[in-house]
Structures are given as C-alpha cells and as structure tokens.
Amino acid sequence: AQSVTQPDIHITVSEGASLELRCNYSYGATPYLFWYVQSPGQGLQLLLKYFSGDTLVQGIKGFEAEFKRSQSSFNLRKPSVHWSDAAEYFCAVAKWAGTALIFGKGTTLSVSS
Amino acid sequence: EAQVTQNPRYLITVTGKKLTVTCSQNMNHEYMSWYRQDPGLGLRQIYYSMNVEVTDKGDVPEGYKVSRKEKRNFPLILESPSPNQTSLYFCASSPEQGTYEQYFGPGTRLTVT
C-alpha cells in the first residue's frame, strides 16, 4: 500500500541556518510527490511538486526538494531559514489516478532566534 | 481570486445534532475532496467526488455523507455527530482527476461535545 513517512515530528532550527526535512514514500510506480506547508490557523499551501524530469525541484519561498528513487525519498531543503518559516510541513504522494493525496503525519518546524 | 472556501470556519456542537459544512470552489474544478486532520495522524481522506453526481469513499468515511449536485459545491454532512468527529476538516479541489495537485480551503475546526 502507498504510504508516506516523515521521521521527524518536530525540528528546531536557528534563524539563518539550513533546513532539511525528511520524507520517505512507498509506491510501486513513479510517484507524484508534494510538499505542503500549514502555518498556524491556516490551510495548506503547496510548496512544490515532483511529477517527472529533473529530480531537483524548486518551489516557492526559497524551498527545494530532491527526488531520490533509490532511497524512496523526497527531502525538502532550504539554505537559510527565516522566522516566518515556522509551520507544519506535510509530504504527500498522489494515489493512482489522483483520487487522493496520502499525507505523512507532518513535521513541525520551530525557528529560534 | 481563485479559491476554495469553507463555512463555517469554527463550529461547536453537541452529540447527535445534524450539521453541514459547506465547501465551494470558483475554479471550475471537476474533482473535490474532504480530509480530516488529527494530531499525530496527518490528513486522511473522507470522501471525494470526480464530478457532479459522482462521489466515492475515502479512507475514513464512517459517520459522514456528501453530495455533489453542482460542480462548485461539495458539502460535508454529519447526520449524528459524535465526539470522535472532533477534528480539523479541509476541503480540496483539483482541475480534474489525474491532475494530482490539490488546492485546499482554509479549514473548519469542529468540536463535538
């Protein structure tokens, strides 16, 4: 069955430091992968997506993610974190035929000054 | 502005009192879906609809009903709410099945006492 694992429940990063959030997926074919961000009290905003092609994808707000098929991973990165990046981040994989997104349980990012 | 709207945003109700959470999108999207978000569980799909009059169960449909009489609207109905349905609910839409990318509403926080 398809699944997504986000191993880190909570991460704290200093402002200006780099960030990497981990995501591992289980899927039999080429996955369609997403990262969403949820700021406190807000809905989910799409940061970036991978469908095919270049395995390094760029998103909004300076985020990028790298698809590694051999590791079944789609880790999210940002070179320099800002206090406004504090939020909950969800990795997701699309079910076959796009009937649903399967989400990981999320990683909460705190940013310290 | 292209968006998915939900009403109400917050709702406190009592066990057994029927309620409806409305969802509307102005993007002429064919696909719509409902998810619930619970701490430590991420988002799980309740129901989805691939077009008018076409709906199907997601992973956690028990206790919920939906209808899709118009393309833009996809209400979620709880005919006899119970405390275990206390959750944060999100409506999402997508241009068509197979597009994979979903756009989310702002969420409805429901408390059932």
Coordinates of N, CA and C in Angstrom, one line a residue:
Chain A
A1 N 0.8 -1.2 0.0 CA 0.0 0.0 0.0 C 0.9 1.2 0.0
Q2 N 0.3 2.3 -0.6 CA 1.1 3.5 -0.6 C 1.2 4.2 0.8
S3 N 2.3 4.7 1.1 CA 2.4 5.4 2.4 C 3.5 6.4 2.3
V4 N 3.5 7.4 3.3 CA 4.5 8.4 3.4 C 4.9 8.5 4.9
T5 N 6.2 8.5 5.1 CA 6.8 8.6 6.4 C 7.6 9.9 6.5
Q6 N 7.3 10.6 7.6 CA 8.1 11.8 7.9 C 8.7 11.4 9.3
P7 N 10.0 11.1 9.3 CA 10.6 10.6 10.5 C 10.7 11.5 11.7
D8 N 10.7 12.8 11.4 CA 10.9 13.8 12.4 C 9.6 14.5 12.7
I9 N 9.1 14.4 14.0 CA 7.9 15.0 14.4 C 8.1 16.5 14.6
H10 N 9.2 16.9 15.2 CA 9.5 18.3 15.5 C 11.0 18.6 15.3
I11 N 11.2 19.7 14.6 CA 12.6 20.1 14.4 C 12.7 21.6 14.8
T12 N 13.8 21.9 15.5 CA 14.1 23.3 15.8 C 15.4 23.7 15.1
V13 N 15.3 24.8 14.3 CA 16.5 25.3 13.6 C 16.7 26.8 13.9
S14 N 17.9 27.2 14.0 CA 18.2 28.6 14.3 C 18.0 29.4 13.0
E15 N 17.5 30.6 13.2 CA 17.2 31.5 12.1 C 18.5 31.7 11.3
G16 N 18.5 31.6 10.0 CA 19.7 31.7 9.1 C 20.3 30.4 8.8
A17 N 20.0 29.4 9.6 CA 20.6 28.1 9.4 C 19.9 27.3 8.3
S18 N 20.5 26.3 7.8 CA 19.9 25.5 6.7 C 18.9 24.5 7.3
L19 N 18.1 24.0 6.4 CA 17.0 23.1 6.9 C 16.9 21.9 5.9
E20 N 16.7 20.8 6.5 CA 16.3 19.6 5.7 C 15.2 18.8 6.4
L21 N 14.1 18.7 5.8 CA 13.0 17.9 6.3 C 12.9 16.6 5.5
R22 N 12.8 15.5 6.2 CA 12.9 14.2 5.5 C 11.5 13.6 5.2
C23 N 11.5 12.9 4.1 CA 10.2 12.3 3.6 C 10.6 11.0 2.9
N24 N 10.0 9.9 3.3 CA 10.2 8.7 2.6 C 8.8 8.2 2.2
Y25 N 8.7 7.6 1.0 CA 7.5 7.2 0.5 C 7.5 5.7 0.1
S26 N 6.4 5.1 0.0 CA 6.2 3.7 -0.5 C 5.2 3.8 -1.6
Y27 N 5.7 3.4 -2.8 CA 4.8 3.5 -4.0 C 5.4 2.6 -5.1
G28 N 4.5 1.8 -5.8 CA 5.0 0.9 -6.7 C 5.5 1.4 -8.0
A29 N 5.0 2.6 -8.4 CA 5.4 3.1 -9.7 C 6.0 4.5 -9.5
T30 N 6.2 5.2 -10.6 CA 6.7 6.6 -10.5 C 5.8 7.4 -9.6
P31 N 6.2 7.9 -8.5 CA 5.3 8.7 -7.7 C 5.1 10.1 -8.1
Y32 N 4.0 10.7 -7.8 CA 3.8 12.1 -7.9 C 3.8 12.6 -6.4
L33 N 4.8 13.5 -6.1 CA 5.1 13.9 -4.8 C 4.9 15.4 -4.5
F34 N 4.6 15.7 -3.3 CA 4.2 17.1 -3.0 C 4.8 17.4 -1.6
W35 N 5.1 18.7 -1.4 CA 5.3 19.2 -0.1 C 4.3 20.4 0.1
Y36 N 3.6 20.3 1.2 CA 2.7 21.4 1.6 C 3.1 22.0 2.9
V37 N 2.8 23.3 3.1 CA 3.1 23.9 4.4 C 1.8 24.4 5.0
Q38 N 1.6 24.3 6.3 CA 0.5 24.8 7.0 C 0.9 25.7 8.2
S39 N 0.7 27.0 8.0 CA 1.0 27.9 9.0 C -0.1 27.9 10.1
P40 N 0.2 28.3 11.3 CA -0.8 28.2 12.3 C -2.1 28.9 11.9
G41 N -3.2 28.1 12.1 CA -4.5 28.7 11.8 C -4.8 28.8 10.3
Q42 N -4.0 28.3 9.4 CA -4.1 28.5 8.0 C -4.4 27.1 7.3
G43 N -4.8 27.2 6.1 CA -4.9 26.0 5.3 C -3.6 25.5 4.8
L44 N -3.6 24.6 3.9 CA -2.4 24.0 3.3 C -2.0 24.7 2.0
Q45 N -0.8 25.1 1.9 CA -0.3 25.8 0.8 C 0.8 24.9 0.1
L46 N 0.7 24.7 -1.2 CA 1.6 23.9 -1.9 C 3.0 24.6 -2.1
L47 N 4.0 23.9 -1.6 CA 5.4 24.5 -1.7 C 6.0 24.1 -3.1
L48 N 5.9 22.8 -3.4 CA 6.5 22.3 -4.6 C 5.9 20.9 -4.9
K49 N 6.2 20.4 -6.1 CA 5.7 19.1 -6.5 C 6.7 18.5 -7.5
Y50 N 6.7 17.2 -7.5 CA 7.5 16.4 -8.4 C 6.6 15.5 -9.2
F51 N 6.7 15.6 -10.5 CA 5.9 14.6 -11.4 C 6.9 13.8 -12.2
S52 N 7.9 14.4 -12.8 CA 8.9 13.7 -13.6 C 10.0 14.6 -13.9
G53 N 11.0 14.1 -14.6 CA 12.0 15.0 -15.1 C 13.1 15.3 -14.1
D54 N 13.6 16.5 -14.0 CA 14.7 16.9 -13.2 C 14.3 16.5 -11.7
T55 N 15.2 15.8 -11.1 CA 14.9 15.3 -9.7 C 15.1 16.4 -8.7
L56 N 15.6 17.5 -9.0 CA 15.7 18.6 -8.1 C 14.7 19.7 -8.5
V57 N 13.7 19.9 -7.6 CA 12.6 20.8 -8.0 C 12.6 22.0 -7.1
Q58 N 12.3 23.1 -7.7 CA 12.3 24.4 -7.0 C 10.9 24.7 -6.6
G59 N 10.7 25.3 -5.5 CA 9.3 25.7 -5.1 C 9.3 27.2 -4.7
I60 N 8.2 27.5 -4.0 CA 8.0 28.9 -3.5 C 8.8 29.1 -2.2
K61 N 9.0 30.3 -1.9 CA 9.6 30.7 -0.6 C 11.0 30.2 -0.4
G62 N 11.7 29.9 -1.5 CA 13.1 29.5 -1.5 C 13.3 28.0 -1.1
F63 N 12.3 27.2 -1.1 CA 12.4 25.8 -0.9 C 12.7 25.0 -2.1
E64 N 13.4 23.9 -1.9 CA 13.7 23.0 -3.0 C 13.6 21.6 -2.4
A65 N 13.4 20.6 -3.3 CA 13.3 19.2 -2.8 C 14.0 18.3 -3.9
E66 N 14.6 17.2 -3.4 CA 15.2 16.3 -4.3 C 14.6 15.0 -4.2
F67 N 14.2 14.5 -5.4 CA 13.7 13.1 -5.5 C 14.8 12.1 -5.7
K68 N 14.9 11.1 -4.8 CA 15.9 10.1 -5.0 C 15.1 8.7 -5.0
R69 N 15.0 8.2 -6.2 CA 14.3 6.9 -6.3 C 14.9 5.8 -5.6
S70 N 16.3 5.8 -5.6 CA 17.0 4.6 -5.0 C 16.7 4.6 -3.5
Q71 N 16.5 5.8 -2.9 CA 16.2 5.9 -1.5 C 14.8 6.1 -1.1
S72 N 13.9 6.1 -2.1 CA 12.5 6.4 -1.9 C 12.3 7.6 -1.0
S73 N 13.0 8.7 -1.4 CA 13.0 9.9 -0.5 C 12.7 11.1 -1.4
F74 N 12.1 12.1 -0.7 CA 11.8 13.4 -1.3 C 12.0 14.4 -0.2
N75 N 13.2 14.7 0.1 CA 13.5 15.6 1.2 C 13.4 17.1 0.8
L76 N 12.9 17.9 1.7 CA 12.7 19.3 1.5 C 13.9 20.0 2.1
R77 N 14.4 21.0 1.4 CA 15.6 21.8 1.9 C 15.4 23.3 1.7
K78 N 16.0 24.0 2.6 CA 16.1 25.5 2.4 C 17.4 25.9 3.0
P79 N 18.2 26.7 2.2 CA 19.5 27.1 2.6 C 19.6 28.0 3.8
S80 N 18.6 28.8 4.0 CA 18.6 29.8 5.1 C 17.2 30.0 5.6
V81 N 16.9 29.6 6.8 CA 15.6 29.6 7.4 C 15.3 31.0 8.0
H82 N 14.0 31.4 7.7 CA 13.5 32.7 8.3 C 12.5 32.4 9.4
W83 N 12.3 33.3 10.3 CA 11.4 33.0 11.4 C 10.0 32.7 10.9
S84 N 9.6 33.3 9.7 CA 8.3 33.1 9.2 C 8.1 31.7 8.6
D85 N 9.2 30.9 8.5 CA 9.1 29.5 8.1 C 8.5 28.6 9.1
A86 N 8.4 29.1 10.4 CA 7.9 28.2 11.4 C 6.5 27.8 11.1
A87 N 6.2 26.5 11.0 CA 5.0 26.0 10.5 C 5.0 24.5 10.6
E88 N 3.9 23.8 10.1 CA 3.9 22.4 10.0 C 4.0 22.0 8.5
Y89 N 4.9 21.1 8.2 CA 5.2 20.7 6.8 C 4.7 19.2 6.6
F90 N 4.0 19.1 5.5 CA 3.5 17.8 5.1 C 4.0 17.3 3.8
C91 N 4.5 16.1 3.7 CA 4.9 15.5 2.5 C 3.7 14.6 2.1
A92 N 3.4 14.5 0.8 CA 2.3 13.7 0.3 C 2.6 13.0 -1.0
V93 N 2.0 11.9 -1.3 CA 2.1 11.2 -2.5 C 0.7 11.0 -3.1
A94 N 0.6 11.2 -4.4 CA -0.8 11.0 -5.0 C -1.1 9.5 -5.2
K95 N -2.3 9.2 -4.9 CA -2.8 7.9 -5.2 C -2.9 7.7 -6.7
W96 N -2.9 6.5 -7.1 CA -3.1 6.2 -8.6 C -4.3 6.8 -9.1
A97 N -4.3 7.5 -10.2 CA -5.4 8.2 -10.8 C -5.8 9.4 -10.1
G98 N -5.0 9.8 -9.1 CA -5.2 11.1 -8.5 C -6.5 11.2 -7.7
T99 N -7.0 10.1 -7.2 CA -8.2 10.2 -6.4 C -8.0 10.7 -5.0
A100 N -6.7 10.7 -4.5 CA -6.5 11.3 -3.2 C -5.0 11.5 -3.1
L101 N -4.7 12.4 -2.1 CA -3.3 12.5 -1.6 C -3.1 11.7 -0.3
I102 N -2.0 11.0 -0.2 CA -1.7 10.3 1.0 C -0.6 11.1 1.7
F103 N -1.0 11.6 2.9 CA -0.1 12.5 3.6 C 0.8 11.8 4.7
G104 N 1.9 12.3 4.9 CA 2.7 11.9 6.1 C 2.1 12.6 7.3
K105 N 2.6 12.3 8.5 CA 2.0 12.8 9.7 C 2.5 14.2 10.0
G106 N 3.4 14.7 9.2 CA 3.8 16.1 9.4 C 5.0 16.3 10.3
T107 N 5.8 17.4 10.0 CA 6.9 17.8 10.8 C 6.7 19.2 11.2
T108 N 6.7 19.5 12.5 CA 6.6 20.8 13.0 C 8.0 21.5 13.0
L109 N 8.1 22.6 12.4 CA 9.4 23.4 12.4 C 9.3 24.6 13.3
S110 N 10.2 24.6 14.2 CA 10.3 25.8 15.1 C 11.6 26.5 14.7
V111 N 11.6 27.8 14.7 CA 12.8 28.6 14.4 C 13.2 29.4 15.6
S112 N 14.4 29.3 16.0 CA 14.9 30.0 17.2 C 15.7 31.2 16.7
S113 N 15.7 32.2 17.5 CA 16.5 33.4 17.2 C 17.9 33.4 17.8
Chain B
E1 N -10.6 36.2 -7.2 CA -9.4 35.3 -6.8 C -9.8 33.9 -6.7
A2 N -9.0 33.0 -7.3 CA -9.2 31.6 -7.3 C -9.1 31.0 -5.9
Q3 N -10.1 30.4 -5.4 CA -10.0 29.9 -4.1 C -11.1 28.8 -3.8
V4 N -10.8 28.1 -2.7 CA -11.7 27.2 -2.1 C -12.2 27.8 -0.8
T5 N -13.5 27.9 -0.6 CA -14.0 28.5 0.7 C -14.8 27.4 1.4
Q6 N -14.7 27.6 2.7 CA -15.4 26.6 3.6 C -16.2 27.5 4.7
N7 N -17.4 27.0 5.0 CA -18.1 27.6 6.1 C -18.9 26.6 6.9
P8 N -18.9 26.7 8.2 CA -18.2 27.8 9.0 C -16.7 27.5 9.2
R9 N -16.0 28.4 9.7 CA -14.6 28.1 10.0 C -14.4 27.5 11.3
Y10 N -15.3 27.8 12.2 CA -15.3 27.2 13.6 C -16.7 26.8 13.9
L11 N -16.9 25.6 14.6 CA -18.2 25.2 15.0 C -18.1 24.3 16.2
I12 N -18.9 24.6 17.2 CA -19.0 23.8 18.4 C -20.4 23.3 18.4
T13 N -20.6 22.0 18.6 CA -21.9 21.5 18.6 C -22.0 20.3 19.6
V14 N -23.2 19.8 19.7 CA -23.4 18.7 20.6 C -23.7 17.4 19.9
T15 N -23.4 16.3 20.6 CA -23.6 15.0 20.0 C -25.0 14.8 19.5
G16 N -25.1 14.3 18.2 CA -26.3 14.0 17.6 C -27.0 15.1 16.9
K17 N -26.5 16.3 16.9 CA -27.2 17.4 16.2 C -26.6 17.5 14.8
K18 N -27.4 17.2 13.8 CA -27.0 17.2 12.4 C -26.4 18.6 12.0
L19 N -25.3 18.5 11.3 CA -24.7 19.7 10.8 C -24.1 19.5 9.4
T20 N -23.9 20.6 8.7 CA -23.4 20.6 7.4 C -22.2 21.6 7.3
V21 N -21.1 21.2 6.7 CA -20.0 22.1 6.5 C -20.0 22.3 4.9
T22 N -20.1 23.5 4.5 CA -20.1 23.8 3.1 C -18.7 24.0 2.5
C23 N -18.6 23.7 1.3 CA -17.3 23.9 0.5 C -17.7 24.3 -0.9
S24 N -17.0 25.4 -1.3 CA -17.3 25.9 -2.6 C -16.0 26.3 -3.3
Q25 N -15.8 26.1 -4.6 CA -14.7 26.5 -5.3 C -15.1 27.2 -6.6
N26 N -14.3 28.2 -6.9 CA -14.6 29.1 -8.1 C -13.7 28.9 -9.2
M27 N -13.1 27.7 -9.3 CA -12.1 27.4 -10.4 C -12.6 26.5 -11.4
N28 N -13.9 26.1 -11.4 CA -14.5 25.2 -12.3 C -13.8 23.8 -12.3
H29 N -13.3 23.5 -11.1 CA -12.6 22.2 -10.9 C -13.6 21.0 -10.9
E30 N -13.2 19.9 -11.5 CA -14.1 18.7 -11.6 C -14.0 17.9 -10.3
Y31 N -12.8 17.9 -9.7 CA -12.5 17.0 -8.6 C -12.6 17.8 -7.3
M32 N -13.3 17.2 -6.3 CA -13.3 17.8 -5.0 C -13.2 16.7 -3.9
S33 N -12.7 17.1 -2.7 CA -12.4 16.1 -1.7 C -12.5 16.7 -0.3
W34 N -12.8 15.8 0.6 CA -12.8 16.2 2.0 C -11.7 15.4 2.8
Y35 N -11.0 16.1 3.6 CA -10.0 15.4 4.5 C -10.2 15.9 5.9
R36 N -9.8 15.0 6.9 CA -9.8 15.5 8.3 C -8.4 15.4 8.8
Q37 N -8.0 16.3 9.6 CA -6.7 16.4 10.2 C -6.7 16.2 11.7
D38 N -6.0 15.2 12.2 CA -5.9 15.0 13.6 C -4.5 14.9 14.1
P39 N -4.2 15.4 15.2 CA -2.8 15.5 15.7 C -2.1 14.1 15.7
G40 N -1.0 14.1 15.1 CA -0.2 12.8 15.0 C -0.7 11.9 13.9
L41 N -1.7 12.2 13.2 CA -2.2 11.3 12.2 C -2.1 12.0 10.8
G42 N -1.8 13.2 10.7 CA -1.8 13.9 9.4 C -3.2 14.1 8.8
L43 N -3.3 14.1 7.5 CA -4.6 14.3 6.9 C -5.1 13.0 6.3
R44 N -6.3 12.7 6.5 CA -6.9 11.5 5.9 C -8.1 11.8 5.1
Q45 N -8.3 11.1 4.0 CA -9.4 11.5 3.1 C -10.7 10.8 3.6
I46 N -11.8 11.6 3.6 CA -13.1 11.2 4.0 C -13.9 10.7 2.8
Y47 N -14.1 11.6 1.8 CA -14.9 11.3 0.6 C -14.2 12.2 -0.5
Y48 N -14.5 11.7 -1.7 CA -14.1 12.6 -2.9 C -15.2 12.5 -4.0
S49 N -15.1 13.4 -4.9 CA -16.0 13.5 -6.0 C -15.3 13.8 -7.3
M50 N -15.5 13.0 -8.3 CA -14.8 13.2 -9.5 C -15.6 14.1 -10.5
N51 N -16.9 14.3 -10.2 CA -17.7 15.2 -11.0 C -19.1 15.2 -10.4
V52 N -19.9 16.0 -11.0 CA -21.3 16.2 -10.5 C -21.9 14.8 -10.4
E53 N -22.5 14.5 -9.3 CA -23.3 13.3 -9.0 C -22.4 12.0 -8.9
V54 N -21.1 12.2 -8.9 CA -20.1 11.1 -8.8 C -19.3 11.3 -7.5
T55 N -19.6 10.4 -6.5 CA -18.8 10.5 -5.2 C -18.4 9.1 -4.8
D56 N -17.3 9.1 -4.0 CA -16.8 7.8 -3.6 C -16.1 8.0 -2.2
K57 N -16.0 6.9 -1.5 CA -15.5 6.9 -0.2 C -13.9 7.0 -0.2
G58 N -13.4 7.7 0.8 CA -12.0 7.7 1.0 C -11.6 6.7 2.1
D59 N -10.7 7.1 2.9 CA -10.1 6.1 3.9 C -10.9 6.1 5.2
V60 N -11.6 7.2 5.5 CA -12.3 7.3 6.8 C -13.7 7.9 6.6
P61 N -14.6 7.2 5.9 CA -15.9 7.7 5.5 C -17.0 7.5 6.6
E62 N -16.8 6.7 7.6 CA -17.8 6.3 8.5 C -18.3 7.6 9.3
G63 N -19.6 7.8 9.3 CA -20.2 8.9 10.0 C -20.4 10.1 9.2
Y64 N -20.0 10.1 7.9 CA -20.1 11.2 7.1 C -20.9 10.9 5.8
K65 N -21.5 12.0 5.3 CA -22.2 11.9 4.0 C -21.7 13.1 3.1
V66 N -21.8 13.0 1.8 CA -21.5 14.1 0.9 C -22.5 14.1 -0.2
S67 N -22.6 15.2 -0.9 CA -23.4 15.3 -2.1 C -22.7 16.2 -3.1
R68 N -22.9 16.0 -4.4 CA -22.3 16.9 -5.4 C -23.4 17.1 -6.4
K69 N -24.2 18.1 -6.2 CA -25.3 18.4 -7.1 C -24.9 19.5 -8.1
E70 N -23.9 20.3 -7.7 CA -23.4 21.3 -8.5 C -21.9 21.2 -8.6
K71 N -21.3 21.6 -9.7 CA -19.9 21.4 -9.8 C -19.1 22.2 -8.7
R72 N -19.5 23.4 -8.4 CA -18.7 24.2 -7.5 C -18.9 23.9 -6.0
N73 N -19.9 23.1 -5.6 CA -20.2 22.9 -4.2 C -20.0 21.4 -3.8
F74 N -19.5 21.2 -2.6 CA -19.3 19.8 -2.1 C -19.5 19.8 -0.6
P75 N -20.7 19.8 -0.1 CA -20.9 19.9 1.3 C -20.6 18.6 2.0
L76 N -20.2 18.7 3.2 CA -19.9 17.5 4.1 C -21.0 17.5 5.2
I77 N -21.7 16.4 5.3 CA -22.8 16.3 6.2 C -22.5 15.3 7.3
L78 N -22.7 15.7 8.6 CA -22.6 14.8 9.7 C -24.0 14.7 10.3
E79 N -24.7 13.6 10.0 CA -26.1 13.4 10.4 C -26.2 13.3 11.9
S80 N -25.3 12.6 12.6 CA -25.4 12.4 14.0 C -23.9 12.5 14.6
P81 N -23.4 13.7 14.7 CA -22.0 13.9 15.1 C -21.7 13.2 16.5
S82 N -20.5 12.7 16.6 CA -20.0 12.2 17.8 C -18.7 12.8 18.2
P83 N -18.3 12.7 19.5 CA -17.1 13.4 19.9 C -15.8 12.9 19.1
N84 N -15.8 11.7 18.6 CA -14.7 11.3 17.8 C -14.6 11.9 16.4
Q85 N -15.6 12.8 16.1 CA -15.5 13.5 14.9 C -15.0 15.0 15.1
T86 N -14.6 15.2 16.3 CA -13.9 16.5 16.6 C -12.6 16.5 15.9
S87 N -12.4 17.5 15.0 CA -11.3 17.5 14.1 C -11.2 18.8 13.4
L88 N -10.1 18.9 12.6 CA -10.0 20.0 11.6 C -10.3 19.4 10.2
Y89 N -11.2 20.0 9.5 CA -11.6 19.5 8.2 C -11.2 20.4 7.1
F90 N -10.7 19.8 6.1 CA -10.3 20.5 4.9 C -11.0 20.0 3.6
C91 N -11.4 21.0 2.9 CA -11.9 20.7 1.5 C -10.8 21.0 0.5
A92 N -10.8 20.2 -0.5 CA -9.8 20.4 -1.6 C -10.4 20.3 -2.9
S93 N -9.8 20.9 -3.9 CA -10.3 20.7 -5.3 C -9.1 20.6 -6.3
S94 N -9.4 20.0 -7.4 CA -8.4 19.8 -8.4 C -9.0 19.9 -9.8
P95 N -8.3 20.4 -10.8 CA -8.9 20.6 -12.1 C -9.6 19.4 -12.7
E96 N -9.0 18.2 -12.5 CA -9.7 17.0 -13.0 C -8.9 15.8 -12.4
Q97 N -9.6 14.7 -12.4 CA -9.0 13.5 -11.9 C -7.7 13.2 -12.7
G98 N -6.6 13.0 -12.0 CA -5.4 12.7 -12.7 C -4.5 13.9 -12.8
T99 N -5.0 15.1 -12.4 CA -4.2 16.3 -12.3 C -3.2 16.2 -11.1
Y100 N -3.7 15.5 -10.1 CA -2.9 15.2 -8.9 C -2.8 16.4 -7.9
E101 N -2.5 17.6 -8.4 CA -2.3 18.7 -7.5 C -3.6 19.1 -6.9
Q102 N -3.7 19.3 -5.6 CA -5.0 19.7 -5.0 C -4.8 21.1 -4.3
Y103 N -5.9 21.9 -4.3 CA -5.9 23.2 -3.7 C -6.9 23.1 -2.5
F104 N -6.4 23.6 -1.4 CA -7.1 23.4 -0.1 C -7.8 24.7 0.3
G105 N -8.9 24.5 1.0 CA -9.6 25.5 1.7 C -8.9 25.8 3.0
P106 N -9.5 26.8 3.7 CA -8.8 27.3 5.0 C -9.0 26.4 6.2
G107 N -10.0 25.5 6.1 CA -10.2 24.5 7.2 C -11.4 24.9 8.0
T108 N -12.0 23.9 8.6 CA -13.2 24.1 9.5 C -12.8 23.3 10.8
R109 N -12.7 24.0 11.9 CA -12.4 23.4 13.2 C -13.8 23.0 13.8
L110 N -14.0 21.7 14.0 CA -15.3 21.2 14.6 C -15.0 20.6 15.9
T111 N -15.8 21.0 16.9 CA -15.8 20.4 18.2 C -17.1 19.8 18.5
V112 N -17.2 18.6 18.9 CA -18.5 17.9 19.2 C -18.4 17.5 20.7
T113 N -19.3 18.0 21.5 CA -19.3 17.8 22.9 C -20.3 16.8 23.3

